[in-house]
mmCIF file of C-alpha atoms and ligand atoms in Angstrom:
data_model
loop_
_atom_site.group_PDB
_atom_site.id
_atom_site.type_symbol
_atom_site.label_atom_id
_atom_site.label_comp_id
_atom_site.label_asym_id
_atom_site.label_seq_id
_atom_site.Cartn_x
_atom_site.Cartn_y
_atom_site.Cartn_z
ATOM 1 C CA MET A 1455 13.021 -42.400 35.380
ATOM 2 C CA ARG A 1456 15.230 -39.504 34.277
ATOM 3 C CA LEU A 1457 14.905 -40.619 30.649
ATOM 4 C CA LYS A 1458 11.132 -40.750 31.012
ATOM 5 C CA ARG A 1459 11.068 -37.182 32.348
ATOM 6 C CA LEU A 1460 13.264 -35.973 29.499
ATOM 7 C CA LEU A 1461 11.043 -37.668 26.938
ATOM 8 C CA GLY A 1462 7.988 -36.115 28.581
ATOM 9 C CA THR A 1463 9.549 -32.641 28.371
ATOM 10 C CA ALA A 1464 10.432 -33.162 24.713
ATOM 11 C CA LEU A 1465 6.888 -34.260 23.985
ATOM 12 C CA VAL A 1466 5.427 -31.165 25.641
ATOM 13 C CA LEU A 1467 7.785 -28.885 23.684
ATOM 14 C CA ALA A 1468 6.970 -30.668 20.445
ATOM 15 C CA THR A 1469 3.225 -30.578 20.886
ATOM 16 C CA CYS A 1470 2.453 -27.303 22.633
ATOM 17 C CA GLY A 1471 3.427 -25.256 19.551
ATOM 18 C CA GLY A 1472 2.382 -21.604 19.413
ATOM 19 C CA ALA A 1473 4.495 -18.504 19.317
ATOM 20 C CA GLY A 1474 5.510 -18.604 22.969
ATOM 21 C CA ALA A 1475 7.078 -22.048 22.671
ATOM 22 C CA ALA A 1476 8.708 -21.258 19.346
ATOM 23 C CA TRP A 1477 10.474 -18.252 20.859
ATOM 24 C CA ALA A 1478 11.273 -19.678 24.267
ATOM 25 C CA ALA A 1479 14.946 -19.430 23.304
ATOM 26 C CA GLY A 1480 14.621 -15.865 21.962
ATOM 27 C CA PRO A 1481 14.739 -14.677 18.351
ATOM 28 C CA ALA A 1482 18.484 -15.105 17.916
ATOM 29 C CA ASP A 1483 17.992 -17.385 14.934
ATOM 30 C CA TYR A 1484 15.057 -15.443 13.470
ATOM 31 C CA PRO A 1485 14.375 -15.854 10.655
ATOM 32 C CA SER A 1486 15.412 -19.458 10.276
ATOM 33 C CA ARG A 1487 13.173 -19.956 7.244
ATOM 34 C CA PRO A 1488 11.604 -17.664 4.617
ATOM 35 C CA VAL A 1489 9.203 -15.013 5.917
ATOM 36 C CA THR A 1490 6.073 -14.448 3.822
ATOM 37 C CA VAL A 1491 5.137 -10.824 3.231
ATOM 38 C CA VAL A 1492 1.561 -10.599 2.031
ATOM 39 C CA ILE A 1493 0.918 -7.676 -0.301
ATOM 40 C CA PRO A 1494 -2.863 -7.424 -0.667
ATOM 41 C CA TYR A 1495 -2.762 -6.201 -4.293
ATOM 42 C CA GLY A 1496 -1.637 -7.706 -7.581
ATOM 43 C CA ALA A 1497 1.927 -8.393 -8.696
ATOM 44 C CA GLY A 1498 3.528 -5.639 -10.756
ATOM 45 C CA GLY A 1499 1.129 -2.976 -9.486
ATOM 46 C CA PRO A 1500 2.075 0.199 -7.613
ATOM 47 C CA THR A 1501 1.935 -1.184 -4.067
ATOM 48 C CA ASP A 1502 3.708 -4.366 -5.072
ATOM 49 C CA THR A 1503 6.467 -2.290 -6.658
ATOM 50 C CA VAL A 1504 7.049 -0.367 -3.417
ATOM 51 C CA GLY A 1505 6.670 -3.436 -1.193
ATOM 52 C CA ARG A 1506 9.127 -5.637 -3.055
ATOM 53 C CA ILE A 1507 11.892 -3.061 -2.734
ATOM 54 C CA VAL A 1508 11.508 -2.793 1.026
ATOM 55 C CA ALA A 1509 11.139 -6.568 1.384
ATOM 56 C CA GLU A 1510 14.487 -6.985 -0.347
ATOM 57 C CA ALA A 1511 16.151 -4.338 1.834
ATOM 58 C CA VAL A 1512 14.724 -5.811 5.061
ATOM 59 C CA SER A 1513 15.855 -9.274 3.917
ATOM 60 C CA GLN A 1514 19.384 -7.979 3.642
ATOM 61 C CA GLU A 1515 19.216 -6.607 7.187
ATOM 62 C CA LEU A 1516 17.775 -9.807 8.642
ATOM 63 C CA GLY A 1517 20.109 -12.098 6.774
ATOM 64 C CA GLY A 1518 17.098 -14.108 5.707
ATOM 65 C CA ARG A 1519 14.561 -14.148 2.964
ATOM 66 C CA LEU A 1520 11.310 -12.182 2.831
ATOM 67 C CA VAL A 1521 9.161 -13.701 0.131
ATOM 68 C CA VAL A 1522 6.294 -11.650 -1.283
ATOM 69 C CA GLU A 1523 2.916 -13.269 -1.803
ATOM 70 C CA ASN A 1524 0.269 -11.234 -3.622
ATOM 71 C CA VAL A 1525 -3.206 -11.836 -2.207
ATOM 72 C CA ALA A 1526 -5.426 -9.387 -4.092
ATOM 73 C CA GLY A 1527 -9.138 -8.741 -3.701
ATOM 74 C CA ALA A 1528 -11.806 -6.617 -2.025
ATOM 75 C CA GLY A 1529 -9.696 -3.480 -1.674
ATOM 76 C CA GLY A 1530 -6.848 -5.272 0.076
ATOM 77 C CA THR A 1531 -9.073 -6.741 2.792
ATOM 78 C CA VAL A 1532 -8.639 -10.355 1.652
ATOM 79 C CA GLY A 1533 -4.852 -10.262 2.058
ATOM 80 C CA ALA A 1534 -5.013 -8.290 5.302
ATOM 81 C CA GLY A 1535 -7.549 -10.789 6.665
ATOM 82 C CA ARG A 1536 -5.205 -13.636 5.749
ATOM 83 C CA VAL A 1537 -2.423 -12.113 7.848
ATOM 84 C CA ALA A 1538 -4.725 -11.265 10.762
ATOM 85 C CA ASN A 1539 -5.535 -14.963 11.014
ATOM 86 C CA ALA A 1540 -2.011 -16.299 10.409
ATOM 87 C CA ASP A 1541 0.144 -17.871 13.103
ATOM 88 C CA PRO A 1542 1.738 -15.014 15.062
ATOM 89 C CA ASP A 1543 5.202 -16.483 14.759
ATOM 90 C CA GLY A 1544 6.987 -13.787 12.736
ATOM 91 C CA TYR A 1545 6.769 -15.773 9.510
ATOM 92 C CA THR A 1546 3.724 -14.032 8.025
ATOM 93 C CA LEU A 1547 3.701 -10.248 7.733
ATOM 94 C CA LEU A 1548 1.546 -7.687 5.939
ATOM 95 C CA PHE A 1549 2.650 -4.794 3.779
ATOM 96 C CA ASN A 1550 -0.299 -2.504 3.156
ATOM 97 C CA HIS A 1551 -1.017 1.049 2.139
ATOM 98 C CA ILE A 1552 -3.680 3.590 3.164
ATOM 99 C CA GLY A 1553 -6.259 0.868 2.433
ATOM 100 C CA MET A 1554 -5.705 -0.373 5.983
ATOM 101 C CA ALA A 1555 -7.315 2.859 7.198
ATOM 102 C CA THR A 1556 -9.936 3.327 4.483
ATOM 103 C CA ALA A 1557 -11.360 -0.223 4.598
ATOM 104 C CA PRO A 1558 -13.681 0.498 7.567
ATOM 105 C CA GLY A 1559 -15.259 3.346 5.572
ATOM 106 C CA PHE A 1560 -15.742 1.254 2.456
ATOM 107 C CA TYR A 1561 -16.880 -2.057 3.925
ATOM 108 C CA PRO A 1562 -19.556 -2.618 6.570
ATOM 109 C CA THR A 1563 -17.783 -5.813 7.599
ATOM 110 C CA ILE A 1564 -14.139 -6.740 7.108
ATOM 111 C CA PRO A 1565 -12.420 -9.926 8.264
ATOM 112 C CA PHE A 1566 -10.102 -8.120 10.699
ATOM 113 C CA ALA A 1567 -9.837 -5.124 12.994
ATOM 114 C CA PRO A 1568 -7.177 -2.796 11.548
ATOM 115 C CA VAL A 1569 -6.133 -1.607 14.992
ATOM 116 C CA GLY A 1570 -6.832 -4.628 17.221
ATOM 117 C CA ASP A 1571 -5.710 -7.580 15.113
ATOM 118 C CA PHE A 1572 -2.205 -6.443 14.182
ATOM 119 C CA LYS A 1573 1.021 -5.345 15.764
ATOM 120 C CA PRO A 1574 2.419 -2.407 13.800
ATOM 121 C CA ILE A 1575 6.098 -2.722 12.869
ATOM 122 C CA GLY A 1576 6.574 0.681 11.268
ATOM 123 C CA GLN A 1577 5.671 3.023 8.448
ATOM 124 C CA VAL A 1578 7.693 2.534 5.297
ATOM 125 C CA ALA A 1579 7.129 5.132 2.595
ATOM 126 C CA ASP A 1580 4.923 7.908 1.329
ATOM 127 C CA VAL A 1581 3.959 7.607 -2.306
ATOM 128 C CA PRO A 1582 2.053 10.404 -4.042
ATOM 129 C CA MET A 1583 -0.657 9.833 -6.608
ATOM 130 C CA THR A 1584 -1.018 11.268 -10.076
ATOM 131 C CA LEU A 1585 -4.039 11.707 -12.295
ATOM 132 C CA ILE A 1586 -2.928 10.629 -15.749
ATOM 133 C CA GLY A 1587 -4.626 10.137 -19.101
ATOM 134 C CA ARG A 1588 -3.804 8.501 -22.405
ATOM 135 C CA GLY A 1589 -1.401 10.563 -24.467
ATOM 136 C CA ASP A 1590 -3.852 11.521 -27.220
ATOM 137 C CA LEU A 1591 -6.617 12.935 -25.023
ATOM 138 C CA PRO A 1592 -7.630 16.371 -26.335
ATOM 139 C CA ALA A 1593 -7.410 17.985 -22.862
ATOM 140 C CA LYS A 1594 -4.156 19.706 -21.927
ATOM 141 C CA ASP A 1595 -4.797 20.450 -18.257
ATOM 142 C CA LEU A 1596 -7.145 19.547 -15.406
ATOM 143 C CA ALA A 1597 -9.768 22.158 -16.263
ATOM 144 C CA GLY A 1598 -9.725 21.001 -19.882
ATOM 145 C CA LEU A 1599 -10.017 17.392 -18.766
ATOM 146 C CA ILE A 1600 -13.046 18.086 -16.588
ATOM 147 C CA ALA A 1601 -14.718 19.959 -19.441
ATOM 148 C CA HIS A 1602 -13.900 17.076 -21.799
ATOM 149 C CA VAL A 1603 -15.356 14.418 -19.479
ATOM 150 C CA LYS A 1604 -18.466 16.534 -18.867
ATOM 151 C CA ALA A 1605 -18.978 16.810 -22.611
ATOM 152 C CA GLN A 1606 -18.266 13.157 -23.394
ATOM 153 C CA GLY A 1607 -19.971 11.675 -20.316
ATOM 154 C CA SER A 1608 -19.767 7.948 -19.785
ATOM 155 C CA THR A 1609 -17.833 7.311 -22.993
ATOM 156 C CA VAL A 1610 -14.741 8.359 -20.998
ATOM 157 C CA THR A 1611 -13.304 5.598 -18.799
ATOM 158 C CA ILE A 1612 -11.328 5.667 -15.566
ATOM 159 C CA ALA A 1613 -9.561 2.560 -14.284
ATOM 160 C CA HIS A 1614 -9.148 1.610 -10.648
ATOM 161 C CA ALA A 1615 -7.990 -1.443 -8.727
ATOM 162 C CA GLY A 1616 -11.458 -2.259 -7.377
ATOM 163 C CA PRO A 1617 -13.792 -0.822 -4.750
ATOM 164 C CA GLY A 1618 -11.938 0.140 -1.600
ATOM 165 C CA THR A 1619 -8.548 0.672 -3.239
ATOM 166 C CA ALA A 1620 -6.654 3.953 -3.279
ATOM 167 C CA SER A 1621 -7.236 4.467 -7.003
ATOM 168 C CA TYR A 1622 -10.949 3.903 -6.400
ATOM 169 C CA LEU A 1623 -10.922 6.460 -3.588
ATOM 170 C CA CYS A 1624 -9.202 8.970 -5.856
ATOM 171 C CA ALA A 1625 -11.797 8.408 -8.603
ATOM 172 C CA LEU A 1626 -14.589 8.780 -6.046
ATOM 173 C CA LEU A 1627 -13.213 12.060 -4.669
ATOM 174 C CA LEU A 1628 -12.728 13.364 -8.187
ATOM 175 C CA GLN A 1629 -16.277 12.497 -9.143
ATOM 176 C CA ASN A 1630 -17.699 14.085 -5.978
ATOM 177 C CA GLN A 1631 -15.741 17.295 -6.287
ATOM 178 C CA THR A 1632 -16.310 17.864 -10.016
ATOM 179 C CA GLY A 1633 -19.566 16.109 -10.845
ATOM 180 C CA ILE A 1634 -17.919 14.175 -13.682
ATOM 181 C CA ALA A 1635 -19.022 10.577 -14.082
ATOM 182 C CA PRO A 1636 -16.647 8.618 -16.300
ATOM 183 C CA THR A 1637 -17.312 4.888 -16.646
ATOM 184 C CA GLN A 1638 -15.331 3.022 -14.019
ATOM 185 C CA VAL A 1639 -13.319 0.010 -15.104
ATOM 186 C CA SER A 1640 -12.345 -2.221 -12.226
ATOM 187 C CA TYR A 1641 -9.077 -4.200 -12.256
ATOM 188 C CA ASN A 1642 -9.801 -6.233 -9.135
ATOM 189 C CA ARG A 1643 -7.142 -8.862 -9.605
ATOM 190 C CA GLY A 1644 -4.217 -6.514 -10.185
ATOM 191 C CA PHE A 1645 -3.578 -3.038 -11.447
ATOM 192 C CA ALA A 1646 -0.497 -3.640 -13.613
ATOM 193 C CA PRO A 1647 -2.607 -4.353 -16.751
ATOM 194 C CA ALA A 1648 -4.398 -1.014 -16.294
ATOM 195 C CA MET A 1649 -1.210 0.896 -17.142
ATOM 196 C CA ILE A 1650 -0.742 -1.276 -20.239
ATOM 197 C CA ASP A 1651 -4.325 -0.585 -21.292
ATOM 198 C CA LEU A 1652 -3.911 3.157 -20.710
ATOM 199 C CA MET A 1653 -0.762 3.302 -22.801
ATOM 200 C CA ALA A 1654 -2.486 1.305 -25.533
ATOM 201 C CA GLY A 1655 -5.394 3.783 -25.461
ATOM 202 C CA ARG A 1656 -7.963 1.210 -24.300
ATOM 203 C CA ILE A 1657 -8.828 3.247 -21.218
ATOM 204 C CA ASP A 1658 -8.657 6.998 -20.713
ATOM 205 C CA LEU A 1659 -7.741 7.825 -17.123
ATOM 206 C CA ILE A 1660 -6.008 6.470 -14.016
ATOM 207 C CA CYS A 1661 -5.378 8.107 -10.667
ATOM 208 C CA ASP A 1662 -2.710 6.095 -8.923
ATOM 209 C CA GLN A 1663 0.646 5.982 -7.197
ATOM 210 C CA THR A 1664 3.790 7.366 -8.797
ATOM 211 C CA SER A 1665 5.418 3.961 -8.358
ATOM 212 C CA THR A 1666 3.964 2.896 -11.690
ATOM 213 C CA THR A 1667 3.116 6.229 -13.321
ATOM 214 C CA THR A 1668 6.401 8.181 -13.038
ATOM 215 C CA LYS A 1669 8.207 6.414 -15.861
ATOM 216 C CA ALA A 1670 5.276 6.758 -18.259
ATOM 217 C CA ILE A 1671 4.909 10.453 -17.408
ATOM 218 C CA GLY A 1672 8.637 11.017 -17.926
ATOM 219 C CA SER A 1673 8.608 9.292 -21.304
ATOM 220 C CA GLY A 1674 5.685 11.435 -22.461
ATOM 221 C CA THR A 1675 3.532 8.434 -23.378
ATOM 222 C CA VAL A 1676 0.803 9.558 -20.988
ATOM 223 C CA ARG A 1677 -0.516 12.950 -20.012
ATOM 224 C CA ALA A 1678 -0.240 14.050 -16.360
ATOM 225 C CA PHE A 1679 -3.110 16.254 -15.165
ATOM 226 C CA GLY A 1680 -2.187 16.635 -11.519
ATOM 227 C CA VAL A 1681 -0.477 15.306 -8.421
ATOM 228 C CA THR A 1682 -2.677 14.646 -5.408
ATOM 229 C CA THR A 1683 -0.226 15.955 -2.810
ATOM 230 C CA ARG A 1684 -0.413 19.411 -1.264
ATOM 231 C CA GLU A 1685 2.902 20.446 -2.837
ATOM 232 C CA ARG A 1686 4.334 19.761 -6.292
ATOM 233 C CA LEU A 1687 6.776 16.863 -6.488
ATOM 234 C CA PRO A 1688 10.501 17.518 -6.966
ATOM 235 C CA PHE A 1689 10.754 14.756 -9.573
ATOM 236 C CA LEU A 1690 7.687 15.967 -11.527
ATOM 237 C CA PRO A 1691 8.121 19.741 -11.190
ATOM 238 C CA ASP A 1692 5.975 20.591 -14.197
ATOM 239 C CA VAL A 1693 2.906 18.722 -13.007
ATOM 240 C CA PRO A 1694 0.615 21.017 -10.992
ATOM 241 C CA THR A 1695 -1.154 19.899 -7.843
ATOM 242 C CA MET A 1696 -4.851 19.146 -8.167
ATOM 243 C CA ASP A 1697 -5.455 22.174 -5.982
ATOM 244 C CA GLU A 1698 -3.506 24.384 -8.389
ATOM 245 C CA GLY A 1699 -5.500 22.834 -11.221
ATOM 246 C CA GLY A 1700 -8.715 24.143 -9.670
ATOM 247 C CA LEU A 1701 -9.819 21.402 -7.257
ATOM 248 C CA LYS A 1702 -9.379 23.340 -4.039
ATOM 249 C CA GLY A 1703 -8.232 21.244 -1.091
ATOM 250 C CA PHE A 1704 -7.963 18.003 -3.065
ATOM 251 C CA GLU A 1705 -5.364 15.954 -1.241
ATOM 252 C CA LEU A 1706 -4.781 12.206 -1.091
ATOM 253 C CA ALA A 1707 -1.377 11.044 0.140
ATOM 254 C CA ILE A 1708 -0.637 7.338 0.132
ATOM 255 C CA TRP A 1709 1.408 5.836 2.958
ATOM 256 C CA HIS A 1710 2.587 2.311 3.547
ATOM 257 C CA GLY A 1711 3.267 0.214 6.623
ATOM 258 C CA PHE A 1712 4.424 -3.180 7.837
ATOM 259 C CA TYR A 1713 2.283 -5.216 10.248
ATOM 260 C CA ALA A 1714 2.453 -8.567 12.036
ATOM 261 C CA PRO A 1715 -0.479 -10.509 13.455
ATOM 262 C CA LYS A 1716 -1.249 -9.667 17.078
ATOM 263 C CA GLY A 1717 0.428 -12.142 19.398
ATOM 264 C CA THR A 1718 3.723 -12.005 17.517
ATOM 265 C CA PRO A 1719 6.446 -12.151 20.188
ATOM 266 C CA GLN A 1720 7.864 -8.781 21.161
ATOM 267 C CA PRO A 1721 11.514 -9.742 20.499
ATOM 268 C CA VAL A 1722 10.586 -10.611 16.916
ATOM 269 C CA LEU A 1723 8.698 -7.347 16.463
ATOM 270 C CA ASP A 1724 11.685 -5.446 17.850
ATOM 271 C CA ARG A 1725 13.988 -7.262 15.448
ATOM 272 C CA LEU A 1726 11.722 -6.386 12.512
ATOM 273 C CA THR A 1727 11.436 -2.728 13.480
ATOM 274 C CA ALA A 1728 15.219 -2.461 13.835
ATOM 275 C CA ALA A 1729 15.704 -4.122 10.436
ATOM 276 C CA LEU A 1730 13.127 -1.804 8.836
ATOM 277 C CA GLY A 1731 14.855 1.280 10.271
ATOM 278 C CA LYS A 1732 18.167 0.186 8.775
ATOM 279 C CA ALA A 1733 16.599 -0.915 5.492
ATOM 280 C CA LEU A 1734 15.179 2.582 4.975
ATOM 281 C CA GLN A 1735 18.744 3.942 5.087
ATOM 282 C CA SER A 1736 19.988 1.474 2.496
ATOM 283 C CA PRO A 1737 21.448 3.121 -0.636
ATOM 284 C CA MET A 1738 19.815 0.426 -2.773
ATOM 285 C CA LEU A 1739 16.373 1.228 -1.366
ATOM 286 C CA ARG A 1740 16.868 4.986 -1.583
ATOM 287 C CA GLU A 1741 17.992 4.828 -5.163
ATOM 288 C CA ARG A 1742 15.133 2.590 -6.261
ATOM 289 C CA TYR A 1743 12.554 4.555 -4.292
ATOM 290 C CA GLY A 1744 13.891 7.716 -5.907
ATOM 291 C CA GLN A 1745 13.203 6.258 -9.345
ATOM 292 C CA ILE A 1746 9.527 5.643 -8.543
ATOM 293 C CA GLY A 1747 8.802 8.723 -6.468
ATOM 294 C CA ALA A 1748 8.506 6.853 -3.165
ATOM 295 C CA VAL A 1749 9.763 8.783 -0.147
ATOM 296 C CA PRO A 1750 11.173 6.732 2.757
ATOM 297 C CA VAL A 1751 9.667 7.884 6.050
ATOM 298 C CA SER A 1752 11.608 9.325 9.003
ATOM 299 C CA GLN A 1753 13.119 6.998 11.597
ATOM 300 C CA ALA A 1754 10.453 8.133 14.075
ATOM 301 C CA ALA A 1755 7.678 7.108 11.691
ATOM 302 C CA ALA A 1756 9.305 3.744 10.965
ATOM 303 C CA THR A 1757 8.360 2.521 14.438
ATOM 304 C CA PRO A 1758 5.338 0.760 15.974
ATOM 305 C CA ASP A 1759 4.226 4.012 17.624
ATOM 306 C CA GLY A 1760 4.718 5.943 14.387
ATOM 307 C CA LEU A 1761 2.571 3.512 12.420
ATOM 308 C CA ALA A 1762 -0.058 3.114 15.159
ATOM 309 C CA ALA A 1763 -0.525 6.889 15.346
ATOM 310 C CA LYS A 1764 -0.755 7.234 11.571
ATOM 311 C CA LEU A 1765 -3.261 4.395 11.261
ATOM 312 C CA SER A 1766 -5.572 5.750 13.962
ATOM 313 C CA ALA A 1767 -5.397 9.303 12.605
ATOM 314 C CA GLU A 1768 -6.133 8.130 9.067
ATOM 315 C CA ILE A 1769 -9.085 5.950 10.118
ATOM 316 C CA ALA A 1770 -10.538 8.971 11.929
ATOM 317 C CA ARG A 1771 -9.891 11.193 8.920
ATOM 318 C CA TRP A 1772 -11.161 8.966 6.122
ATOM 319 C CA THR A 1773 -14.117 7.043 7.548
ATOM 320 C CA PRO A 1774 -16.501 10.062 7.579
ATOM 321 C CA VAL A 1775 -15.189 11.348 4.224
ATOM 322 C CA ILE A 1776 -15.777 7.991 2.534
ATOM 323 C CA THR A 1777 -19.147 7.503 4.172
ATOM 324 C CA ALA A 1778 -20.268 10.920 2.941
ATOM 325 C CA ALA A 1779 -18.727 10.446 -0.518
ATOM 326 C CA GLN A 1780 -20.617 7.203 -0.978
ATOM 327 C CA GLY A 1781 -23.842 8.881 0.069
ATOM 328 C CA LYS A 1782 -24.380 6.465 2.970
HETATM 329 N N1 LIG B 2768 -2.418 1.147 -5.976
HETATM 330 C C1 LIG B 2768 -3.569 0.321 -6.132
HETATM 331 C C2 LIG B 2768 -4.692 0.963 -5.402
HETATM 332 O O1 LIG B 2768 -4.828 0.895 -4.214
HETATM 333 C C3 LIG B 2768 -3.423 -1.095 -5.764
HETATM 334 C C4 LIG B 2768 -2.200 -1.713 -6.307
HETATM 335 O O2 LIG B 2768 -1.130 -1.325 -5.906
HETATM 336 O O3 LIG B 2768 -2.289 -2.596 -7.138
HETATM 337 O O4 LIG B 2768 -5.488 1.537 -6.058
#
């Protein structure tokens, strides 16, 4: 009789599944297998570059492995949707940038609710953007560039990572504020090849994160026309802000966060937030972020509340701007 009861209990535990059962004993052994971090953009691109560094640092804190999976497409909404629908067991997480907040402005329907379908773990980093051009463009500064594109029209090209991405938003804002209309070249499946094409002179312009543009700017192989932050950047002191270059009020700051699907057990979320907080102090992370112009956020921002507040504020800020910019 006792044996029968024990077998019955084992059967219930084995079949009921779900996050609650998995964590009945607490997260002491979490993670006991690799954790997938979905980055909703291509490998080798700017967001991937930032995300892989923090994934490595968080891995070190958790004593387990965070494995990055790139799920690119539709402005990051495909990858984010994948995570929203994953098992909420702590083994599938999302690393995403400002696209989490701009998606509702760009897409009438998306396969997730940015606020309702996720549990925020914490903000990770701020990464400025730069407007760069191929090294042999005749323009020397932003005003010269705008004049050049106005004169050359659609023969000038600007690359972006597809509708809904941050580079697309930057190109859209630029077009709206200046009236220039370069031909847009969309790298939907990953933005790493865009930098190669720019350096080879096959495309003319890119506005994107410093995580992939800093090195090229430093080596002088590309021309930097402006940074999109309010202030100049300490590591690119000679590059004026877009505002200084004549585009008054132009500001687009990219921020990144970690999310888990809603329903992820609280002890696991707490463990992840604690690991993220420590990872952001890691000398390895700070050194590598320094090389790509990524700024680790404060400890207060690297929390669920810090990320939730940022996400809500950015949705409220960008949805009307994007709607208006797209003429909807
Ligand atoms: N930074 C790109 C964008 O949002 C995406 C990427 O990182 O590949 O424009």
